[in-house]
């Protein structure tokens, strides 16, 4: 029988240990002067032309939106991407073991349209990157794409109802519409650890993996150059959980520096059986799977097609709620059922550590003490097992983090650990202002986006911003905010944007813009809901602004109050109505 009160006290104690006054400021950007280790930059003349749609970002947001635009007959579509190819997060993250934590059948967009069967339930990074290229080729998005190109300025030209796009490659072209899908996971960050610059060995961030130094490749070839190296990994989030096993296999010694343990549930990966796939892949299959996964996460569903650890917690909570007597079907009763399901789930995850890790002290330190969704849940059948290898050592800092870096090693708990190489698995900027992360500001009809969002992000549906006509944002906030399957958010936004662009073009409208009233009403709905208040009980991390009150930036962390399934239904009906409520379409004369 779980002692709930004791668990809550333990969770609070562990959280308090990690709260720190500098919050997100404890980090800074990772910059190593190697802009792109994967693709050489090709010289090209600057663009001085006009396109119908310019999309900033060649990750899933850009691919899913532009593919749908092309399908709808909008031919003049240009993606501007800072990497050397499509892929976004999957372009940069080529660390060993890189894999998707969400089932490929729902995670990889446009499978049905491209006729592709993922080879595994949880596809590895190289396959996902290849799928990005497949989408690019299938929808003819390469022809007009600009790679290794960063937008430096976007400026609304009200006299001509178009955007002027400037880039770091000298381009200056115009676009009738612009869309931004710059993603949340593209600016690597590292902790401001004293002495970091003095390290005399080699170091890199996981999203800029240095195979030159390690040997091996993203497909899993052994990192033979680490055979005589002492390697440190700082961080134990979703990335570290994936790259620690191959490092443990290949390095002479591996030291994993932990501040907060991740919850590591079973992975249960398996190859796709083509006969099974042929059976399920009937017309409309991927949409059915998407809706089913979302319903299992955030709504109600009779069956669970994906059946994995993501949907497990919601399944347990629903089972408990179903058994509640009528009198307890209150907000408190339902919250208590969720809490019980969470306690049960986390107790199982902690118990699993004991069954997998041989050394009891290491097992004790690898246990996560918080509610499962306080931090990004992790899934692996190899990570915990790595600590049974004699060359792999957990350096637990008991919530304090690495103390110092010297010329030759890492200091934690007053002990210096000599290492040859430091791998920073320390994540990405998440809560910095949107315009800083994107690397450029936008100047709309009345001023800059950074000013307009100075008191927090404001949109309608997460897509439209008043004062920024013919501009669209493709990202999860203010919409479904479905964390377990980010591409689903992006694909839905792409569908919405495609409908709007097509309507504007077909009816000869020069401009489309959300009214201030509609934007106000949407923000009131989002910010007025208690379900959108982040849990102060959670251990600090990227999900809760490192445990600090985010002030006006709280608006960045909110989604549709009734959840993702309800949002997708709502926006589907909004699109189907064809009235585009809240938007104003205008002709110039
Ligand atoms: P995270 O931000 O999740 O993790 C950073 C890690 O660094 C944490 O363990 C953090 O500890 C640790 N850390 C930070 N500072 C210090 C310090 N001073 N000393 C010791 N440790 C420190 O980054 P990830 O790259 O792991 O993941 C980022 C996101 O990428 C995930 O949230 C997920 O959305 C995505 N991802 C998605 C995958 C997929 O399958 N689609 C796969 C991998 C990643 P603490 O927890 O205490 O802050």
Coordinates of C-alpha atoms and ligand atoms in Angstrom, one line a residue:
X1 CA 0.0 0.0 0.0
X2 CA 1.5 3.4 -1.1
X3 CA 2.0 5.9 1.7
X4 CA 0.9 8.9 -0.3
X5 CA 1.7 11.5 2.3
X6 CA 5.3 10.2 2.7
X7 CA 5.7 10.2 -1.1
X8 CA 4.5 13.8 -1.4
X9 CA 6.9 14.8 1.3
X10 CA 9.7 13.0 -0.5
X11 CA 8.8 14.7 -3.8
X12 CA 8.7 18.1 -2.2
X13 CA 12.1 17.5 -0.6
X14 CA 13.7 16.5 -3.8
X15 CA 12.2 19.5 -5.6
X16 CA 13.4 21.9 -3.0
X17 CA 16.9 20.6 -3.3
X18 CA 16.9 21.6 -6.9
X19 CA 15.3 25.1 -6.8
X20 CA 17.8 27.8 -7.5
X21 CA 17.5 31.5 -7.8
X22 CA 19.0 31.8 -11.3
X23 CA 16.4 29.5 -12.8
X24 CA 16.8 29.5 -16.6
X25 CA 19.7 31.9 -16.3
X26 CA 21.9 29.1 -15.1
X27 CA 22.3 28.2 -18.8
X28 CA 23.9 29.8 -21.7
X29 CA 24.1 29.1 -25.4
X30 CA 26.5 26.4 -26.7
X31 CA 28.6 27.8 -29.5
X32 CA 31.6 26.0 -30.8
X33 CA 32.3 27.9 -34.0
X34 CA 31.4 24.9 -36.1
X35 CA 28.2 26.1 -37.7
X36 CA 27.4 22.8 -39.4
X37 CA 29.6 19.7 -38.9
X38 CA 27.4 17.6 -41.3
X39 CA 27.1 19.4 -44.6
X40 CA 29.6 21.7 -46.4
X41 CA 28.1 25.1 -47.3
X42 CA 27.6 25.6 -51.1
X43 CA 28.0 29.1 -52.5
X44 CA 25.0 30.5 -54.3
X45 CA 23.8 33.9 -55.7
X46 CA 21.4 35.8 -53.5
X47 CA 17.7 35.6 -54.2
X48 CA 15.9 38.8 -55.3
X49 CA 12.5 37.3 -56.4
X50 CA 8.9 36.8 -55.1
X51 CA 7.2 33.7 -53.7
X52 CA 3.7 33.0 -52.6
X53 CA 4.8 31.4 -49.2
X54 CA 8.1 31.7 -47.5
X55 CA 8.5 29.2 -44.6
X56 CA 11.2 29.7 -42.0
X57 CA 12.5 26.4 -40.8
X58 CA 12.9 23.0 -42.6
X59 CA 11.9 20.7 -39.8
X60 CA 8.6 18.9 -39.4
X61 CA 6.6 22.2 -39.1
X62 CA 7.9 23.4 -42.5
X63 CA 7.6 20.1 -44.1
X64 CA 4.1 19.2 -42.9
X65 CA 2.8 22.7 -43.8
X66 CA 4.5 23.1 -47.1
X67 CA 3.6 19.6 -48.3
X68 CA -0.1 20.4 -47.7
X69 CA 0.2 23.7 -49.4
X70 CA 1.7 21.9 -52.5
X71 CA -1.0 19.3 -52.3
X72 CA -3.6 22.2 -52.4
X73 CA -2.0 23.6 -55.5
X74 CA 0.1 26.4 -54.0
X75 CA 3.2 25.9 -56.1
X76 CA 5.4 28.8 -55.1
X77 CA 6.6 27.7 -51.7
X78 CA 10.1 28.4 -50.4
X79 CA 11.6 26.9 -47.2
X80 CA 14.5 28.8 -45.6
X81 CA 16.5 26.5 -43.3
X82 CA 19.7 27.2 -41.3
X83 CA 20.8 23.5 -41.6
X84 CA 22.3 21.9 -44.7
X85 CA 19.1 19.8 -45.4
X86 CA 15.6 19.3 -44.2
X87 CA 15.0 17.6 -40.8
X88 CA 15.3 20.3 -38.1
X89 CA 15.9 18.7 -34.8
X90 CA 16.5 15.4 -36.7
X91 CA 19.1 17.1 -38.8
X92 CA 21.2 18.3 -35.9
X93 CA 20.7 15.5 -33.4
X94 CA 22.8 12.7 -34.8
X95 CA 24.2 11.4 -31.5
X96 CA 24.6 7.7 -31.2
X97 CA 21.4 5.9 -30.2
X98 CA 19.2 8.8 -31.4
X99 CA 15.7 7.5 -31.6
X100 CA 12.1 8.7 -31.4
X101 CA 10.4 8.1 -28.1
X102 CA 6.9 8.3 -29.8
X103 CA 5.7 5.4 -31.9
X104 CA 6.7 6.1 -35.5
X105 CA 3.2 5.3 -36.9
X106 CA 1.9 8.5 -35.2
X107 CA 5.2 10.5 -35.0
X108 CA 6.4 10.5 -38.6
X109 CA 4.2 12.8 -40.6
X110 CA 2.7 12.0 -44.1
X111 CA 3.4 8.3 -44.0
X112 CA 0.3 7.5 -45.9
X113 CA 0.9 10.2 -48.5
X114 CA 4.5 9.1 -49.1
X115 CA 3.6 5.3 -48.9
X116 CA 6.3 4.6 -46.3
X117 CA 6.3 1.9 -43.6
X118 CA 8.5 2.7 -40.7
X119 CA 10.9 -0.2 -40.0
X120 CA 10.4 -0.2 -36.2
X121 CA 7.8 0.8 -33.7
X122 CA 10.3 3.5 -32.4
X123 CA 12.3 4.6 -35.4
X124 CA 15.9 5.6 -35.1
X125 CA 17.2 9.1 -36.0
X126 CA 18.7 8.3 -39.4
X127 CA 15.4 6.8 -40.6
X128 CA 13.5 9.8 -39.5
X129 CA 16.0 12.1 -41.2
X130 CA 15.6 10.1 -44.4
X131 CA 11.8 10.4 -44.1
X132 CA 12.2 14.2 -43.9
X133 CA 14.1 14.1 -47.1
X134 CA 11.5 11.8 -48.6
X135 CA 8.8 14.4 -47.8
X136 CA 11.0 17.1 -49.4
X137 CA 11.4 15.0 -52.6
X138 CA 7.8 13.7 -52.7
X139 CA 6.3 17.2 -52.5
X140 CA 9.0 18.9 -54.6
X141 CA 10.2 21.1 -51.8
X142 CA 13.9 20.9 -52.6
X143 CA 13.7 22.9 -55.8
X144 CA 13.1 26.3 -54.2
X145 CA 14.6 25.6 -50.7
X146 CA 17.4 27.7 -49.3
X147 CA 19.7 25.7 -47.0
X148 CA 22.4 27.0 -44.8
X149 CA 20.5 30.2 -44.7
X150 CA 19.3 32.2 -41.7
X151 CA 16.6 34.7 -41.9
X152 CA 17.9 38.0 -40.4
X153 CA 14.8 40.2 -40.9
X154 CA 11.2 39.9 -41.8
X155 CA 9.4 43.2 -42.5
X156 CA 5.8 43.8 -43.5
X157 CA 5.4 46.0 -46.6
X158 CA 1.9 47.4 -46.1
X159 CA 2.0 49.3 -49.4
X160 CA 2.2 46.1 -51.3
X161 CA 0.7 43.6 -48.8
X162 CA 3.7 41.4 -48.7
X163 CA 6.7 40.5 -46.5
X164 CA 10.3 41.4 -47.2
X165 CA 12.6 38.5 -46.3
X166 CA 16.3 39.2 -45.7
X167 CA 18.9 36.5 -44.8
X168 CA 22.5 36.1 -43.8
X169 CA 23.3 35.0 -47.4
X170 CA 22.4 38.4 -48.9
X171 CA 18.9 37.4 -50.0
X172 CA 16.2 40.0 -50.2
X173 CA 13.0 38.6 -51.6
X174 CA 9.3 39.1 -51.1
X175 CA 6.6 36.8 -50.0
X176 CA 2.9 37.1 -50.0
X177 CA 2.6 35.0 -46.9
X178 CA 5.2 34.0 -44.3
X179 CA 5.1 31.1 -41.8
X180 CA 7.5 30.4 -39.0
X181 CA 8.3 26.9 -37.7
X182 CA 11.6 27.5 -36.0
X183 CA 11.0 24.8 -33.3
X184 CA 11.8 24.7 -29.6
X185 CA 14.8 22.4 -29.8
X186 CA 17.3 24.1 -32.1
X187 CA 19.4 26.3 -29.8
X188 CA 21.7 24.1 -27.7
X189 CA 22.4 25.3 -24.2
X190 CA 25.0 24.4 -21.5
X191 CA 25.2 25.2 -17.8
X192 CA 27.3 28.1 -16.7
X193 CA 29.7 25.8 -14.8
X194 CA 32.7 27.6 -13.3
X195 CA 35.9 26.8 -15.2
X196 CA 34.1 25.4 -18.2
X197 CA 36.4 27.4 -20.6
X198 CA 39.5 26.1 -19.0
X199 CA 38.9 22.4 -19.9
X200 CA 41.9 21.2 -22.0
X201 CA 40.3 18.0 -23.3
X202 CA 37.6 17.7 -26.0
X203 CA 34.0 18.7 -25.6
X204 CA 30.8 19.0 -27.6
X205 CA 27.0 19.2 -27.3
X206 CA 25.0 16.1 -28.2
X207 CA 23.3 18.0 -31.0
X208 CA 26.7 18.7 -32.7
X209 CA 28.1 15.2 -32.2
X210 CA 31.8 15.0 -33.2
X211 CA 32.2 11.7 -34.9
X212 CA 35.6 12.9 -36.1
X213 CA 36.7 12.7 -32.5
X214 CA 34.7 9.6 -31.4
X215 CA 34.7 7.5 -34.5
X216 CA 31.6 5.6 -35.4
X217 CA 28.5 7.0 -37.1
X218 CA 24.8 7.7 -36.3
X219 CA 23.9 4.3 -37.7
X220 CA 25.6 2.6 -34.8
X221 CA 29.1 1.8 -36.0
X222 CA 31.4 1.4 -32.9
X223 CA 33.1 4.7 -31.8
X224 CA 36.5 3.1 -32.0
X225 CA 38.4 6.3 -31.2
X226 CA 37.0 6.2 -27.6
X227 CA 38.6 2.9 -26.9
X228 CA 41.2 4.5 -24.7
X229 CA 39.2 7.5 -23.6
X230 CA 37.6 8.5 -20.3
X231 CA 34.3 10.1 -21.4
X232 CA 31.9 12.2 -19.3
X233 CA 28.3 12.8 -20.0
X234 CA 26.7 15.8 -18.2
X235 CA 22.9 15.4 -18.0
X236 CA 20.5 12.5 -17.7
X237 CA 17.5 13.7 -19.8
X238 CA 15.9 12.0 -22.8
X239 CA 19.1 12.6 -24.9
X240 CA 21.5 11.1 -22.4
X241 CA 19.2 8.1 -21.9
X242 CA 19.7 7.4 -25.6
X243 CA 23.4 8.1 -26.0
X244 CA 24.7 6.6 -22.7
X245 CA 24.3 2.9 -23.9
X246 CA 26.5 3.3 -27.0
X247 CA 29.0 5.3 -25.1
X248 CA 29.1 2.7 -22.3
X249 CA 29.7 0.1 -25.0
X250 CA 32.6 1.9 -26.7
X251 CA 34.4 4.2 -24.2
X252 CA 37.2 2.9 -22.0
X253 CA 35.5 4.5 -19.0
X254 CA 32.2 6.4 -18.9
X255 CA 31.1 8.8 -16.1
X256 CA 27.5 9.9 -16.1
X257 CA 27.0 13.1 -14.1
X258 CA 23.5 13.3 -12.8
X259 CA 21.6 16.1 -11.2
X260 CA 18.1 14.7 -11.4
X261 CA 17.3 11.1 -12.4
X262 CA 14.9 10.6 -15.3
X263 CA 12.0 8.3 -15.1
X264 CA 13.0 5.4 -17.4
X265 CA 10.1 3.2 -18.4
X266 CA 10.3 0.2 -20.8
X267 CA 11.0 0.8 -24.4
X268 CA 9.6 -2.4 -26.0
X269 CA 10.8 -1.6 -29.5
X270 CA 10.2 -4.1 -32.3
X271 CA 10.6 -4.3 -36.1
X272 CA 7.4 -3.7 -38.1
X273 CA 5.9 -6.8 -39.5
X274 CA 5.0 -6.0 -43.1
X275 CA 2.0 -8.3 -43.0
X276 CA 0.6 -6.5 -39.9
X277 CA 1.3 -3.2 -41.5
X278 CA -0.5 -4.1 -44.7
X279 CA -3.5 -5.0 -42.6
X280 CA -3.7 -1.7 -40.7
X281 CA -2.6 0.6 -43.5
X282 CA -6.0 1.0 -45.1
X283 CA -7.0 4.4 -46.5
X284 CA -7.1 7.1 -43.7
X285 CA -5.1 4.9 -41.4
X286 CA -2.6 7.5 -40.1
X287 CA -5.3 10.0 -39.2
X288 CA -7.1 7.2 -37.3
X289 CA -3.9 6.4 -35.4
X290 CA -3.2 10.0 -34.7
X291 CA -6.6 10.7 -33.3
X292 CA -6.5 7.5 -31.3
X293 CA -3.1 8.3 -29.7
X294 CA -4.3 11.8 -28.8
X295 CA -7.6 10.5 -27.5
X296 CA -5.7 8.0 -25.3
X297 CA -3.5 10.8 -24.0
X298 CA -5.9 13.6 -23.4
X299 CA -9.4 12.4 -23.9
X300 CA -11.4 9.3 -24.1
X301 CA -11.0 6.2 -26.3
X302 CA -12.4 2.7 -26.5
X303 CA -9.2 1.1 -27.7
X304 CA -5.5 1.9 -27.7
X305 CA -3.8 1.3 -31.0
X306 CA -0.3 2.4 -30.0
X307 CA -0.4 0.7 -26.5
X308 CA 2.8 2.0 -25.1
X309 CA 4.2 3.7 -22.0
X310 CA 3.0 7.1 -23.1
X311 CA -0.6 6.0 -23.0
X312 CA -0.2 3.8 -20.0
X313 CA -0.6 6.6 -17.4
X314 CA -3.7 7.9 -19.0
X315 CA -5.1 4.4 -19.3
X316 CA -4.6 3.8 -15.6
X317 CA -6.1 7.1 -14.6
X318 CA -9.2 6.4 -16.8
X319 CA -9.7 3.0 -15.3
X320 CA -9.7 4.5 -11.9
X321 CA -12.0 7.3 -12.9
X322 CA -14.4 4.7 -14.4
X323 CA -14.6 2.9 -11.1
X324 CA -15.4 6.1 -9.1
X325 CA -18.8 6.3 -7.4
X326 CA -21.0 9.0 -8.8
X327 CA -20.5 11.1 -5.7
X328 CA -16.7 11.3 -6.3
X329 CA -17.0 12.3 -10.0
X330 CA -15.9 15.8 -9.0
X331 CA -12.8 17.8 -10.0
X332 CA -11.2 16.7 -6.7
X333 CA -12.2 13.1 -7.1
X334 CA -10.8 13.0 -10.7
X335 CA -7.6 14.7 -9.7
X336 CA -7.1 12.2 -6.8
X337 CA -7.6 9.4 -9.3
X338 CA -4.9 10.8 -11.5
X339 CA -2.6 11.3 -8.6
X340 CA -3.1 7.7 -7.5
X341 CA -2.4 6.4 -11.0
X342 CA 0.7 8.5 -11.1
X343 CA 2.0 7.3 -7.7
X344 CA 1.4 3.7 -8.8
X345 CA 3.1 4.2 -12.1
X346 CA 6.2 5.9 -10.6
X347 CA 6.4 3.3 -7.9
X348 CA 6.6 0.7 -10.7
X349 CA 9.3 2.7 -12.5
X350 CA 11.3 3.0 -9.3
X351 CA 10.9 -0.7 -8.6
X352 CA 12.1 -1.5 -12.2
X353 CA 15.4 0.2 -11.4
X354 CA 16.0 -2.4 -8.6
X355 CA 15.3 -5.3 -10.9
X356 CA 17.7 -4.0 -13.6
X357 CA 20.6 -2.4 -11.8
X358 CA 22.9 -4.8 -9.9
X359 CA 24.5 -2.4 -7.4
X360 CA 21.9 -1.3 -4.8
X361 CA 23.5 2.1 -4.1
X362 CA 23.5 2.9 -7.9
X363 CA 19.9 1.7 -8.2
X364 CA 18.9 3.9 -5.3
X365 CA 20.4 7.0 -6.9
X366 CA 18.8 6.3 -10.3
X367 CA 15.3 6.6 -8.9
X368 CA 13.1 9.5 -9.9
X369 CA 11.1 11.2 -7.2
X370 CA 8.4 13.3 -8.9
X371 CA 5.2 12.9 -10.8
X372 CA 5.8 11.3 -14.2
X373 CA 4.9 14.3 -16.3
X374 CA 6.9 16.8 -14.3
X375 CA 9.8 16.0 -16.5
X376 CA 10.0 14.5 -19.9
X377 CA 9.4 10.7 -19.4
X378 CA 12.1 8.5 -20.9
X379 CA 11.9 5.0 -22.3
X380 CA 14.8 2.6 -22.7
X381 CA 15.7 -1.1 -22.3
X382 CA 19.5 -0.3 -22.3
X383 CA 20.1 2.9 -20.3
X384 CA 19.8 1.5 -16.7
X385 CA 21.5 -1.7 -17.9
X386 CA 24.5 0.3 -18.9
X387 CA 25.3 0.9 -15.2
X388 CA 26.0 -2.8 -14.7
X389 CA 29.0 -2.5 -17.0
X390 CA 32.3 -2.3 -15.0
X391 CA 33.4 0.7 -17.1
X392 CA 30.3 2.8 -16.5
X393 CA 29.9 4.9 -13.4
X394 CA 27.1 7.1 -12.1
X395 CA 28.3 10.3 -10.5
X396 CA 25.2 11.5 -8.7
X397 CA 25.4 15.1 -7.5
X398 CA 22.3 14.8 -5.3
X399 CA 20.4 17.6 -7.0
X400 CA 23.3 20.1 -7.0
X401 CA 24.9 19.5 -10.4
X402 CA 28.4 19.7 -11.5
X403 CA 30.5 22.0 -9.3
X404 CA 33.4 23.0 -11.4
X405 CA 35.4 22.1 -14.5
X406 CA 39.1 22.1 -14.5
X407 CA 41.7 21.8 -17.2
X408 CA 41.7 18.0 -16.8
X409 CA 38.3 17.0 -15.4
X410 CA 35.0 17.6 -13.6
X411 CA 34.5 18.3 -10.0
X412 CA 31.4 17.1 -8.3
X413 CA 30.8 16.7 -4.5
X414 CA 34.3 18.0 -3.9
X415 CA 35.9 15.2 -5.9
X416 CA 37.7 15.8 -9.2
X417 CA 37.2 13.2 -11.9
X418 CA 39.8 13.3 -14.6
X419 CA 38.3 12.9 -18.1
X420 CA 39.4 13.2 -21.8
X421 CA 36.1 14.3 -23.2
X422 CA 32.9 16.0 -22.0
X423 CA 29.6 15.4 -23.8
X424 CA 27.1 18.0 -22.8
X425 CA 23.6 16.4 -22.9
X426 CA 22.2 19.5 -21.3
X427 CA 19.3 20.3 -23.7
X428 CA 18.1 23.3 -25.6
X429 CA 16.7 26.8 -25.0
X430 CA 13.0 26.4 -24.3
X431 CA 11.9 29.5 -22.4
X432 CA 14.0 32.2 -23.9
X433 CA 12.0 34.8 -25.8
X434 CA 10.8 33.5 -29.2
X435 CA 12.5 36.2 -31.1
X436 CA 15.9 35.5 -29.4
X437 CA 15.7 31.8 -30.2
X438 CA 14.7 32.4 -33.8
X439 CA 17.7 34.7 -34.2
X440 CA 15.6 37.5 -35.8
X441 CA 12.7 39.8 -35.0
X442 CA 9.7 40.5 -37.2
X443 CA 8.4 44.0 -38.0
X444 CA 4.7 43.9 -38.6
X445 CA 2.2 46.7 -39.4
X446 CA 2.7 48.6 -36.2
X447 CA 6.0 47.4 -34.8
X448 CA 8.1 44.5 -33.7
X449 CA 7.0 41.1 -32.5
X450 CA 9.4 41.3 -29.5
X451 CA 7.5 44.5 -28.4
X452 CA 4.1 43.1 -29.1
X453 CA 5.0 39.9 -27.1
X454 CA 6.8 41.9 -24.5
X455 CA 4.2 41.0 -21.9
X456 CA 3.9 37.4 -23.1
X457 CA 3.0 35.5 -26.3
X458 CA -0.4 36.4 -27.8
X459 CA -2.1 34.5 -30.6
X460 CA -5.3 33.1 -31.9
X461 CA -5.0 29.3 -32.0
X462 CA -1.2 29.6 -31.7
X463 CA -1.1 30.6 -35.4
X464 CA -2.2 34.2 -35.9
X465 CA -0.9 37.4 -34.3
X466 CA -2.7 40.8 -34.6
X467 CA -0.7 43.4 -36.4
X468 CA 1.2 40.7 -38.4
X469 CA -1.0 40.1 -41.5
X470 CA -0.3 37.2 -43.8
X471 CA 2.0 35.6 -41.1
X472 CA 1.4 32.2 -39.4
X473 CA 3.1 30.5 -36.5
X474 CA 3.5 26.7 -36.5
X475 CA 4.1 25.4 -33.0
X476 CA 2.2 23.7 -30.2
X477 CA 1.6 26.5 -27.7
X478 CA -1.9 28.1 -27.5
X479 CA -3.3 25.1 -29.5
X480 CA -3.3 21.4 -28.6
X481 CA 0.0 21.6 -26.8
X482 CA 0.3 17.8 -27.2
X483 CA 3.7 17.1 -25.8
X484 CA 3.7 13.3 -26.5
X485 CA 3.5 13.8 -30.2
X486 CA 4.7 17.3 -31.4
X487 CA 4.3 16.6 -35.1
X488 CA 0.6 16.1 -34.7
X489 CA 0.3 19.7 -33.5
X490 CA 2.3 20.9 -36.5
X491 CA 0.4 18.9 -39.1
X492 CA -2.9 20.3 -37.8
X493 CA -1.6 23.8 -38.0
X494 CA -0.4 23.1 -41.5
X495 CA -3.9 22.0 -42.5
X496 CA -5.4 25.2 -41.0
X497 CA -2.9 27.5 -42.7
X498 CA -3.4 25.7 -46.0
X499 CA -7.1 26.3 -45.8
X500 CA -6.6 30.0 -45.1
X501 CA -4.0 30.6 -47.8
X502 CA -6.2 28.8 -50.4
X503 CA -9.2 30.8 -49.4
X504 CA -7.3 34.1 -49.7
X505 CA -5.8 33.1 -53.1
X506 CA -9.1 31.8 -54.5
X507 CA -11.1 34.9 -53.4
X508 CA -8.4 37.5 -54.4
X509 CA -7.8 38.7 -50.8
X510 CA -4.5 40.5 -50.4
X511 CA -4.4 40.3 -46.6
X512 CA -5.6 38.1 -43.8
X513 CA -5.2 39.1 -40.1
X514 CA -6.7 38.1 -36.8
X515 CA -8.8 40.8 -35.1
X516 CA -7.6 42.1 -31.8
X517 CA -10.9 41.1 -30.3
X518 CA -10.6 37.5 -31.4
X519 CA -7.0 37.4 -30.1
X520 CA -8.1 38.9 -26.7
X521 CA -10.9 36.4 -26.4
X522 CA -8.6 33.4 -27.1
X523 CA -6.0 34.6 -24.6
X524 CA -8.7 35.1 -22.0
X525 CA -9.9 31.5 -22.5
X526 CA -6.3 30.2 -22.2
X527 CA -5.0 32.2 -19.3
X528 CA -8.3 32.1 -17.4
X529 CA -8.2 28.4 -17.1
X530 CA -6.9 26.8 -13.9
X531 CA -5.9 23.7 -15.9
X532 CA -3.2 25.9 -17.5
X533 CA -1.4 26.7 -14.3
X534 CA 1.9 24.8 -14.2
X535 CA 2.4 22.7 -11.1
X536 CA 4.6 24.4 -8.5
X537 CA 5.0 20.9 -7.0
X538 CA 7.2 19.7 -9.9
X539 CA 10.9 19.4 -9.7
X540 CA 12.5 22.2 -11.8
X541 CA 13.1 21.6 -15.5
X542 CA 12.2 22.8 -19.0
X543 CA 8.5 22.0 -18.5
X544 CA 8.1 24.6 -15.6
X545 CA 10.7 27.3 -16.4
X546 CA 13.2 25.7 -14.1
X547 CA 10.8 26.0 -11.2
X548 CA 10.5 29.8 -11.4
X549 CA 7.5 31.9 -11.9
X550 CA 7.7 32.7 -15.6
X551 CA 5.7 36.0 -15.2
X552 CA 4.3 37.2 -18.4
X553 CA 6.0 34.4 -20.2
X554 CA 3.6 32.0 -18.6
X555 CA 1.6 32.6 -21.7
X556 CA 4.1 30.6 -23.7
X557 CA 3.4 27.4 -21.7
X558 CA -0.4 27.3 -22.1
X559 CA -2.6 25.3 -24.4
X560 CA -6.3 24.7 -25.0
X561 CA -7.9 24.2 -21.5
X562 CA -9.9 21.1 -22.5
X563 CA -6.8 19.3 -23.8
X564 CA -5.4 18.2 -27.2
X565 CA -8.3 15.9 -28.3
X566 CA -10.8 18.7 -27.7
X567 CA -8.6 21.3 -29.5
X568 CA -8.2 19.1 -32.6
X569 CA -12.0 18.7 -32.7
X570 CA -12.5 22.4 -32.2
X571 CA -10.1 23.5 -34.9
X572 CA -11.4 20.8 -37.3
X573 CA -14.9 22.3 -36.9
X574 CA -13.5 25.8 -37.2
X575 CA -11.9 24.9 -40.5
X576 CA -15.0 23.0 -41.8
X577 CA -17.3 26.0 -41.1
X578 CA -15.3 27.9 -43.7
X579 CA -16.1 31.2 -42.0
X580 CA -12.7 31.6 -40.5
X581 CA -14.1 33.2 -37.4
X582 CA -11.7 35.8 -35.8
X583 CA -9.9 36.4 -39.1
X584 CA -10.4 39.4 -41.3
X585 CA -9.7 39.0 -45.1
X586 CA -9.0 42.3 -47.0
X587 CA -8.6 43.5 -50.5
X588 CA -6.3 46.4 -51.1
X589 CA -8.7 48.5 -53.2
Ligands
LIG1 P1 17.0 18.1 -21.1 O1 16.9 19.6 -21.0 O2 15.8 17.3 -21.0 O3 18.1 17.6 -20.1 C1 19.2 18.3 -19.7 C2 19.9 17.5 -18.6 O4 21.1 18.2 -18.2 C3 19.1 17.3 -17.4 O5 19.3 16.0 -16.9 C4 19.7 18.3 -16.4 O6 19.4 18.0 -15.0 C5 21.1 18.2 -16.8 N1 21.9 19.3 -16.2 C6 21.8 20.6 -16.5 N2 22.7 21.3 -15.8 C7 23.4 20.5 -15.1 C8 24.5 20.6 -14.3 N3 25.0 21.8 -14.0 N4 25.1 19.5 -13.8 C9 24.6 18.3 -14.1 N5 23.5 18.1 -14.9 C10 23.0 19.2 -15.4 O7 17.8 17.9 -22.5 P2 17.7 16.6 -23.5 O8 18.6 17.0 -24.6 O9 17.9 15.4 -22.8 O10 16.2 16.7 -24.0 C11 15.7 17.9 -24.5 C12 14.4 17.6 -25.2 O11 14.6 16.9 -26.4 C13 13.4 16.6 -24.5 O12 12.6 17.3 -23.5 C14 12.6 16.0 -25.6 O13 11.5 16.9 -25.8 C15 13.5 16.1 -26.7 N6 14.0 14.7 -27.1 C16 13.1 14.0 -27.8 C17 13.4 12.8 -28.2 C18 12.4 12.0 -29.0 O14 12.2 10.9 -28.9 N7 11.5 12.7 -29.8 C19 14.7 12.1 -27.8 C20 15.5 13.0 -27.1 C21 15.2 14.2 -26.7 P3 18.1 18.5 -14.3 O15 17.1 17.5 -14.7 O16 18.4 18.5 -12.9 O17 17.8 19.9 -14.8

